[in-house]
Coordinates of C-alpha atoms in Angstrom, one line a residue:
A1 CA -50.5 312.8 85.1
N2 CA -50.2 309.9 82.7
L3 CA -53.5 309.2 81.0
H4 CA -52.3 305.8 79.8
S5 CA -51.7 304.5 83.4
E6 CA -54.7 306.3 84.8
S7 CA -57.0 304.5 82.4
S8 CA -56.2 301.2 84.1
F9 CA -57.6 302.5 87.4
L10 CA -60.3 305.0 86.6
S11 CA -63.6 304.4 84.8
Q12 CA -64.3 306.1 81.5
S13 CA -66.9 308.3 83.3
D14 CA -64.3 309.3 85.9
L15 CA -61.7 310.1 83.2
F16 CA -64.2 312.2 81.3
K17 CA -64.9 314.2 84.5
K18 CA -61.3 314.6 85.4
Y19 CA -60.3 315.9 81.9
K20 CA -63.6 317.9 81.6
I21 CA -64.9 316.3 78.5
Y22 CA -68.1 318.1 77.6
E23 CA -71.3 316.0 77.2
K24 CA -71.6 317.0 73.5
K25 CA -68.1 315.6 72.9
K26 CA -68.5 312.3 74.7
P27 CA -70.1 310.4 71.8
I28 CA -67.4 311.2 69.3
I29 CA -64.7 310.3 71.9
Q30 CA -66.4 307.1 72.8
S31 CA -66.7 306.2 69.1
G32 CA -63.0 306.8 68.6
L33 CA -62.1 304.7 71.6
R34 CA -64.1 301.8 70.1
H35 CA -62.4 302.1 66.8
F36 CA -58.8 302.8 67.9
S37 CA -56.5 301.0 70.3
K38 CA -54.8 302.8 73.2
K39 CA -51.5 302.5 71.3
T40 CA -52.9 304.1 68.2
C41 CA -54.4 306.9 70.2
Y42 CA -51.2 307.5 72.0
D43 CA -49.2 307.4 68.7
F44 CA -51.6 310.1 67.3
L45 CA -51.2 312.3 70.4
Q46 CA -47.4 312.0 70.1
K47 CA -47.5 313.0 66.4
F48 CA -49.8 315.9 67.0
A49 CA -47.6 317.1 69.9
Q50 CA -44.7 317.0 67.5
I51 CA -46.6 319.1 65.0
D52 CA -47.5 321.6 67.7
R53 CA -43.8 321.9 68.5
Q54 CA -43.0 322.4 64.8
I55 CA -45.6 325.1 64.6
K56 CA -44.1 326.9 67.6
G57 CA -40.6 326.5 66.2
A58 CA -39.4 324.4 69.0
E59 CA -38.7 321.4 66.7
P60 CA -37.4 321.3 63.2
G61 CA -39.5 320.2 60.4
S62 CA -42.5 321.2 58.4
P63 CA -45.9 320.9 60.2
E64 CA -47.6 320.8 56.8
Q65 CA -45.5 317.7 55.7
S66 CA -46.1 316.1 59.1
I67 CA -49.8 316.5 58.8
Q68 CA -49.8 315.1 55.3
K69 CA -47.8 312.0 56.5
I70 CA -50.5 311.3 59.1
F71 CA -53.5 311.6 56.7
L72 CA -51.9 310.1 53.6
C73 CA -50.4 307.0 55.3

């Protein structure tokens, strides 16, 4: 399922239910959604997926350097 396209059709409440977002986590996620665009969130997810692959050895590169690039840029 593509979260980006689903968000055009489902309410935030429905998305939270579908992806089993705990009540305690909803405020921080809602805050992030107010502060970051969909594109920015998508870009972060792509970068974190890359780091996950690096950690697992499925993609070349240093996960430590990739993390530093995200937080120092």
